[in-house]
Amino acid sequence: MGIFSFLKANRDGAALNRYEGMRLEVLDRSEKLMFVAYAIITPAGMALRPLTNVNVERGEKRVRALLLGYDDETDKPVYLECIITERKDGAWDADDVKLADRPTGRRYHRQDIRVAGEVMPMRQNDIKRERCSIINASANGVCIRSDAVFRLGDRLLLTSSLLKEWAVSPLMITVRRCTKKGGSFEYGCEFVELTEETEKLILKALREIEVRRRWYEDEE
């Protein structure tokens, strides 16, 4: 490595130090999730150690990617773009890392939470609350399970003690998918008119759940 390459690598590594250990969602150019990873920073730059299965088309070893994460120090979401290259040890090098614009039309990786909640249909003359279980959540929506029957496109008001802890309860959701599960139904729902501040609170809460889960796994 020449002296100028050495200096550039060390400078880039120092600039990336803030992302050390950050959990990142790695997306392709169409904003489809390829894998979830945590960042490793060295003097040479950034590497990504996958935490999930890697969904990259066979034969592609160098891919343009979008990285989504959450910075606990600034209390803000992180959006980066880069080119990732697969290594022999299963990690991916991230080159040409730079800040990116906030993605649009994107579904975040969902975090399993499994807590009790209630939903109320926003139909005229229908104010009955129905019990549900929140299976998982992301900054875009939730998956809930309930014995109640809803239609695609129905708007529901979702409440739960966990969402209150996050200071985001109640939340308006729209039913986008329905799957029958035994005697109940599983609904994939999208948040409606979610503000940037509320999205930030949800991302932060999901990040804390992930950190706690990793801590318990490491202890075991």
mmCIF file of C-alpha atoms in Angstrom:
data_model
loop_
_atom_site.group_PDB
_atom_site.id
_atom_site.type_symbol
_atom_site.label_atom_id
_atom_site.label_comp_id
_atom_site.label_asym_id
_atom_site.label_seq_id
_atom_site.Cartn_x
_atom_site.Cartn_y
_atom_site.Cartn_z
ATOM 1 C CA MET A 1 0.000 0.000 0.000
ATOM 2 C CA GLY A 2 1.398 3.428 -0.992
ATOM 3 C CA ILE A 3 1.697 6.256 1.522
ATOM 4 C CA PHE A 4 -1.271 8.152 0.046
ATOM 5 C CA SER A 5 -3.464 5.041 0.096
ATOM 6 C CA PHE A 6 -2.383 4.384 3.700
ATOM 7 C CA LEU A 7 -3.250 7.947 4.784
ATOM 8 C CA LYS A 8 -6.602 7.826 3.000
ATOM 9 C CA ALA A 9 -7.513 4.487 4.605
ATOM 10 C CA ASN A 10 -6.693 5.783 8.086
ATOM 11 C CA ARG A 11 -8.611 9.016 7.474
ATOM 12 C CA ASP A 12 -11.683 7.120 6.211
ATOM 13 C CA GLY A 13 -11.498 4.687 9.142
ATOM 14 C CA ALA A 14 -11.423 7.560 11.647
ATOM 15 C CA ALA A 15 -14.438 9.228 9.997
ATOM 16 C CA LEU A 16 -16.393 5.965 10.232
ATOM 17 C CA ASN A 17 -15.637 5.307 13.918
ATOM 18 C CA ARG A 18 -19.083 6.589 14.955
ATOM 19 C CA TYR A 19 -20.649 3.574 13.196
ATOM 20 C CA GLU A 20 -18.607 0.935 15.086
ATOM 21 C CA GLY A 21 -20.949 -1.861 16.281
ATOM 22 C CA MET A 22 -24.039 -0.229 14.763
ATOM 23 C CA ARG A 23 -26.778 -2.581 13.588
ATOM 24 C CA LEU A 24 -27.440 -1.857 9.916
ATOM 25 C CA GLU A 25 -30.009 -3.016 7.413
ATOM 26 C CA VAL A 26 -28.340 -3.590 4.036
ATOM 27 C CA LEU A 27 -30.572 -2.897 1.006
ATOM 28 C CA ASP A 28 -30.044 -3.218 -2.722
ATOM 29 C CA ARG A 29 -30.752 -0.450 -5.264
ATOM 30 C CA SER A 30 -34.476 -1.310 -5.303
ATOM 31 C CA GLU A 31 -34.502 -0.905 -1.487
ATOM 32 C CA LYS A 32 -35.020 -4.646 -0.966
ATOM 33 C CA LEU A 33 -33.488 -6.049 2.220
ATOM 34 C CA MET A 34 -30.418 -8.194 1.496
ATOM 35 C CA PHE A 35 -29.311 -8.809 5.089
ATOM 36 C CA VAL A 36 -28.939 -7.275 8.545
ATOM 37 C CA ALA A 37 -25.402 -6.759 9.870
ATOM 38 C CA TYR A 38 -23.328 -4.939 12.437
ATOM 39 C CA ALA A 39 -20.534 -2.602 11.432
ATOM 40 C CA ILE A 40 -16.863 -3.289 12.106
ATOM 41 C CA ILE A 41 -14.510 -0.309 11.711
ATOM 42 C CA THR A 42 -10.788 -0.711 11.051
ATOM 43 C CA PRO A 43 -8.118 1.719 9.823
ATOM 44 C CA ALA A 44 -8.882 0.388 6.334
ATOM 45 C CA GLY A 45 -12.571 1.318 6.523
ATOM 46 C CA MET A 46 -15.906 -0.402 7.227
ATOM 47 C CA ALA A 47 -16.851 -4.070 7.099
ATOM 48 C CA LEU A 48 -20.278 -5.639 7.643
ATOM 49 C CA ARG A 49 -20.699 -8.849 9.652
ATOM 50 C CA PRO A 50 -24.087 -10.422 8.719
ATOM 51 C CA LEU A 51 -26.537 -11.224 11.530
ATOM 52 C CA THR A 52 -29.060 -12.848 9.168
ATOM 53 C CA ASN A 53 -29.000 -14.927 5.996
ATOM 54 C CA VAL A 54 -27.619 -13.001 3.018
ATOM 55 C CA ASN A 55 -30.034 -12.552 0.110
ATOM 56 C CA VAL A 56 -27.778 -11.488 -2.765
ATOM 57 C CA GLU A 57 -28.133 -12.779 -6.318
ATOM 58 C CA ARG A 58 -25.707 -15.594 -7.046
ATOM 59 C CA GLY A 59 -22.561 -14.400 -8.785
ATOM 60 C CA GLU A 60 -22.782 -10.846 -7.485
ATOM 61 C CA LYS A 61 -19.668 -10.148 -5.433
ATOM 62 C CA ARG A 62 -19.690 -6.335 -5.638
ATOM 63 C CA VAL A 63 -23.029 -4.632 -5.003
ATOM 64 C CA ARG A 64 -24.164 -1.026 -4.594
ATOM 65 C CA ALA A 65 -26.021 -0.871 -1.275
ATOM 66 C CA LEU A 66 -27.983 1.394 1.036
ATOM 67 C CA LEU A 67 -27.350 1.091 4.794
ATOM 68 C CA LEU A 68 -30.001 1.989 7.377
ATOM 69 C CA GLY A 69 -29.241 2.274 11.082
ATOM 70 C CA TYR A 70 -29.822 4.328 14.219
ATOM 71 C CA ASP A 71 -27.245 6.547 15.920
ATOM 72 C CA ASP A 72 -27.750 6.474 19.692
ATOM 73 C CA GLU A 73 -25.425 9.453 20.228
ATOM 74 C CA THR A 74 -27.290 11.820 17.898
ATOM 75 C CA ASP A 75 -30.637 10.092 18.523
ATOM 76 C CA LYS A 76 -31.314 10.044 14.777
ATOM 77 C CA PRO A 77 -31.674 7.484 11.975
ATOM 78 C CA VAL A 78 -28.607 6.912 9.770
ATOM 79 C CA TYR A 79 -28.764 6.566 5.984
ATOM 80 C CA LEU A 80 -25.578 5.609 4.115
ATOM 81 C CA GLU A 81 -24.750 4.404 0.636
ATOM 82 C CA CYS A 82 -21.714 2.360 -0.389
ATOM 83 C CA ILE A 83 -20.412 -0.491 -2.509
ATOM 84 C CA ILE A 84 -20.137 -3.827 -0.689
ATOM 85 C CA THR A 85 -17.801 -6.654 -1.635
ATOM 86 C CA GLU A 86 -18.006 -10.191 -0.241
ATOM 87 C CA ARG A 87 -14.981 -11.527 1.641
ATOM 88 C CA LYS A 88 -13.884 -15.132 2.064
ATOM 89 C CA ASP A 89 -14.704 -15.050 5.799
ATOM 90 C CA GLY A 90 -18.381 -14.237 5.133
ATOM 91 C CA ALA A 91 -18.138 -10.541 5.984
ATOM 92 C CA TRP A 92 -18.610 -7.762 3.423
ATOM 93 C CA ASP A 93 -16.273 -4.802 2.901
ATOM 94 C CA ALA A 94 -18.079 -1.460 2.489
ATOM 95 C CA ASP A 95 -16.239 0.971 0.212
ATOM 96 C CA ASP A 96 -16.996 4.571 -0.808
ATOM 97 C CA VAL A 97 -19.263 5.030 2.227
ATOM 98 C CA LYS A 98 -21.135 8.346 2.216
ATOM 99 C CA LEU A 99 -24.314 9.867 3.582
ATOM 100 C CA ALA A 100 -27.481 9.131 1.599
ATOM 101 C CA ASP A 101 -30.928 10.652 1.291
ATOM 102 C CA ARG A 102 -33.730 9.148 3.323
ATOM 103 C CA PRO A 103 -35.202 6.190 1.343
ATOM 104 C CA THR A 104 -38.811 6.202 0.176
ATOM 105 C CA GLY A 105 -41.319 3.374 -0.103
ATOM 106 C CA ARG A 106 -39.112 1.181 2.032
ATOM 107 C CA ARG A 107 -40.053 -1.563 4.487
ATOM 108 C CA TYR A 108 -37.679 -1.830 7.426
ATOM 109 C CA HIS A 109 -36.541 -5.119 8.909
ATOM 110 C CA ARG A 110 -39.172 -6.159 11.479
ATOM 111 C CA GLN A 111 -38.331 -6.809 15.112
ATOM 112 C CA ASP A 112 -40.173 -9.582 16.995
ATOM 113 C CA ILE A 113 -41.881 -8.153 20.095
ATOM 114 C CA ARG A 114 -45.014 -10.264 20.828
ATOM 115 C CA VAL A 115 -47.030 -8.113 23.212
ATOM 116 C CA ALA A 116 -50.743 -7.740 23.872
ATOM 117 C CA GLY A 117 -52.689 -4.838 22.451
ATOM 118 C CA GLU A 118 -56.083 -3.619 21.283
ATOM 119 C CA VAL A 119 -57.391 -2.367 17.969
ATOM 120 C CA MET A 120 -60.505 -0.342 17.229
ATOM 121 C CA PRO A 121 -61.894 -0.133 13.673
ATOM 122 C CA MET A 122 -62.288 3.448 12.439
ATOM 123 C CA ARG A 123 -65.645 2.709 10.832
ATOM 124 C CA GLN A 124 -68.766 4.741 11.321
ATOM 125 C CA ASN A 125 -70.854 3.471 14.271
ATOM 126 C CA ASP A 126 -68.205 0.858 15.127
ATOM 127 C CA ILE A 127 -66.298 1.658 18.317
ATOM 128 C CA LYS A 128 -65.793 -1.887 19.596
ATOM 129 C CA ARG A 129 -62.256 -2.606 20.792
ATOM 130 C CA GLU A 130 -60.801 -5.963 19.789
ATOM 131 C CA ARG A 131 -57.940 -7.772 21.501
ATOM 132 C CA CYS A 132 -54.836 -8.518 19.471
ATOM 133 C CA SER A 133 -51.220 -9.601 19.779
ATOM 134 C CA ILE A 134 -48.497 -7.495 18.198
ATOM 135 C CA ILE A 135 -46.204 -10.095 16.601
ATOM 136 C CA ASN A 136 -43.541 -7.790 15.228
ATOM 137 C CA ALA A 137 -42.952 -4.146 14.381
ATOM 138 C CA SER A 138 -40.797 -1.879 12.261
ATOM 139 C CA ALA A 139 -40.702 1.848 11.552
ATOM 140 C CA ASN A 140 -43.220 1.221 8.743
ATOM 141 C CA GLY A 141 -45.812 -0.967 10.396
ATOM 142 C CA VAL A 142 -46.778 -3.941 12.532
ATOM 143 C CA CYS A 143 -47.979 -7.491 12.183
ATOM 144 C CA ILE A 144 -50.866 -8.284 14.534
ATOM 145 C CA ARG A 145 -52.905 -11.409 15.273
ATOM 146 C CA SER A 146 -56.559 -11.239 16.259
ATOM 147 C CA ASP A 147 -59.772 -13.286 16.255
ATOM 148 C CA ALA A 148 -61.604 -10.263 14.826
ATOM 149 C CA VAL A 149 -62.342 -10.031 11.099
ATOM 150 C CA PHE A 150 -61.056 -6.966 9.245
ATOM 151 C CA ARG A 151 -60.985 -6.108 5.560
ATOM 152 C CA LEU A 152 -58.018 -5.051 3.458
ATOM 153 C CA GLY A 153 -57.835 -1.286 3.606
ATOM 154 C CA ASP A 154 -59.524 -1.044 7.016
ATOM 155 C CA ARG A 155 -58.086 1.618 9.275
ATOM 156 C CA LEU A 156 -57.540 0.608 12.899
ATOM 157 C CA LEU A 157 -56.494 2.473 16.004
ATOM 158 C CA LEU A 158 -53.787 0.420 17.748
ATOM 159 C CA THR A 159 -52.961 0.723 21.455
ATOM 160 C CA SER A 160 -50.747 -1.259 23.824
ATOM 161 C CA SER A 161 -48.802 -0.770 27.026
ATOM 162 C CA LEU A 162 -45.536 -1.183 25.101
ATOM 163 C CA LEU A 163 -46.438 1.558 22.624
ATOM 164 C CA LYS A 164 -47.279 3.798 25.586
ATOM 165 C CA GLU A 165 -43.798 3.155 26.971
ATOM 166 C CA TRP A 166 -42.455 4.267 23.586
ATOM 167 C CA ALA A 167 -44.651 7.411 23.831
ATOM 168 C CA VAL A 168 -46.265 6.628 20.466
ATOM 169 C CA SER A 169 -49.647 5.172 21.524
ATOM 170 C CA PRO A 170 -52.189 5.195 19.969
ATOM 171 C CA LEU A 171 -51.151 4.614 16.347
ATOM 172 C CA MET A 172 -53.305 4.570 13.234
ATOM 173 C CA ILE A 173 -52.686 1.557 10.984
ATOM 174 C CA THR A 174 -54.097 0.273 7.684
ATOM 175 C CA VAL A 175 -54.597 -3.435 6.942
ATOM 176 C CA ARG A 176 -52.496 -4.383 3.891
ATOM 177 C CA ARG A 177 -52.343 -8.179 4.213
ATOM 178 C CA CYS A 178 -54.471 -10.867 5.846
ATOM 179 C CA THR A 179 -53.605 -14.539 6.480
ATOM 180 C CA LYS A 180 -55.812 -17.032 8.310
ATOM 181 C CA LYS A 181 -53.901 -18.762 11.132
ATOM 182 C CA GLY A 182 -56.010 -21.533 12.654
ATOM 183 C CA GLY A 183 -58.965 -19.884 14.351
ATOM 184 C CA SER A 184 -57.487 -16.370 14.145
ATOM 185 C CA PHE A 185 -56.128 -13.969 11.543
ATOM 186 C CA GLU A 186 -52.713 -12.418 11.032
ATOM 187 C CA TYR A 187 -52.754 -8.885 9.642
ATOM 188 C CA GLY A 188 -49.843 -7.059 8.076
ATOM 189 C CA CYS A 189 -50.489 -3.373 8.749
ATOM 190 C CA GLU A 190 -48.888 -0.131 7.654
ATOM 191 C CA PHE A 191 -48.683 2.988 9.806
ATOM 192 C CA VAL A 192 -50.794 5.896 8.570
ATOM 193 C CA GLU A 193 -49.458 9.455 8.447
ATOM 194 C CA LEU A 194 -46.487 8.635 10.645
ATOM 195 C CA THR A 195 -44.540 11.753 11.596
ATOM 196 C CA GLU A 196 -40.757 11.847 11.412
ATOM 197 C CA GLU A 197 -40.602 12.302 15.188
ATOM 198 C CA THR A 198 -42.790 9.236 15.824
ATOM 199 C CA GLU A 199 -40.722 7.181 13.357
ATOM 200 C CA LYS A 200 -37.606 8.223 15.267
ATOM 201 C CA LEU A 201 -39.122 7.099 18.592
ATOM 202 C CA ILE A 202 -40.086 3.715 17.123
ATOM 203 C CA LEU A 203 -36.644 3.184 15.569
ATOM 204 C CA LYS A 204 -34.994 4.031 18.880
ATOM 205 C CA ALA A 205 -37.242 1.625 20.821
ATOM 206 C CA LEU A 206 -36.666 -1.210 18.347
ATOM 207 C CA ARG A 207 -32.942 -0.569 18.502
ATOM 208 C CA GLU A 208 -33.030 -0.894 22.319
ATOM 209 C CA ILE A 209 -34.899 -4.210 22.011
ATOM 210 C CA GLU A 210 -32.221 -5.487 19.617
ATOM 211 C CA VAL A 211 -29.413 -4.406 21.958
ATOM 212 C CA ARG A 212 -31.039 -6.139 24.941
ATOM 213 C CA ARG A 213 -31.638 -9.287 22.916
ATOM 214 C CA ARG A 214 -28.007 -9.434 21.774
ATOM 215 C CA TRP A 215 -26.842 -8.863 25.371
ATOM 216 C CA TYR A 216 -28.946 -11.818 26.613
ATOM 217 C CA GLU A 217 -27.687 -14.021 23.770
ATOM 218 C CA ASP A 218 -24.073 -13.125 24.605
ATOM 219 C CA GLU A 219 -24.712 -13.930 28.296
ATOM 220 C CA GLU A 220 -26.039 -17.377 27.381
#
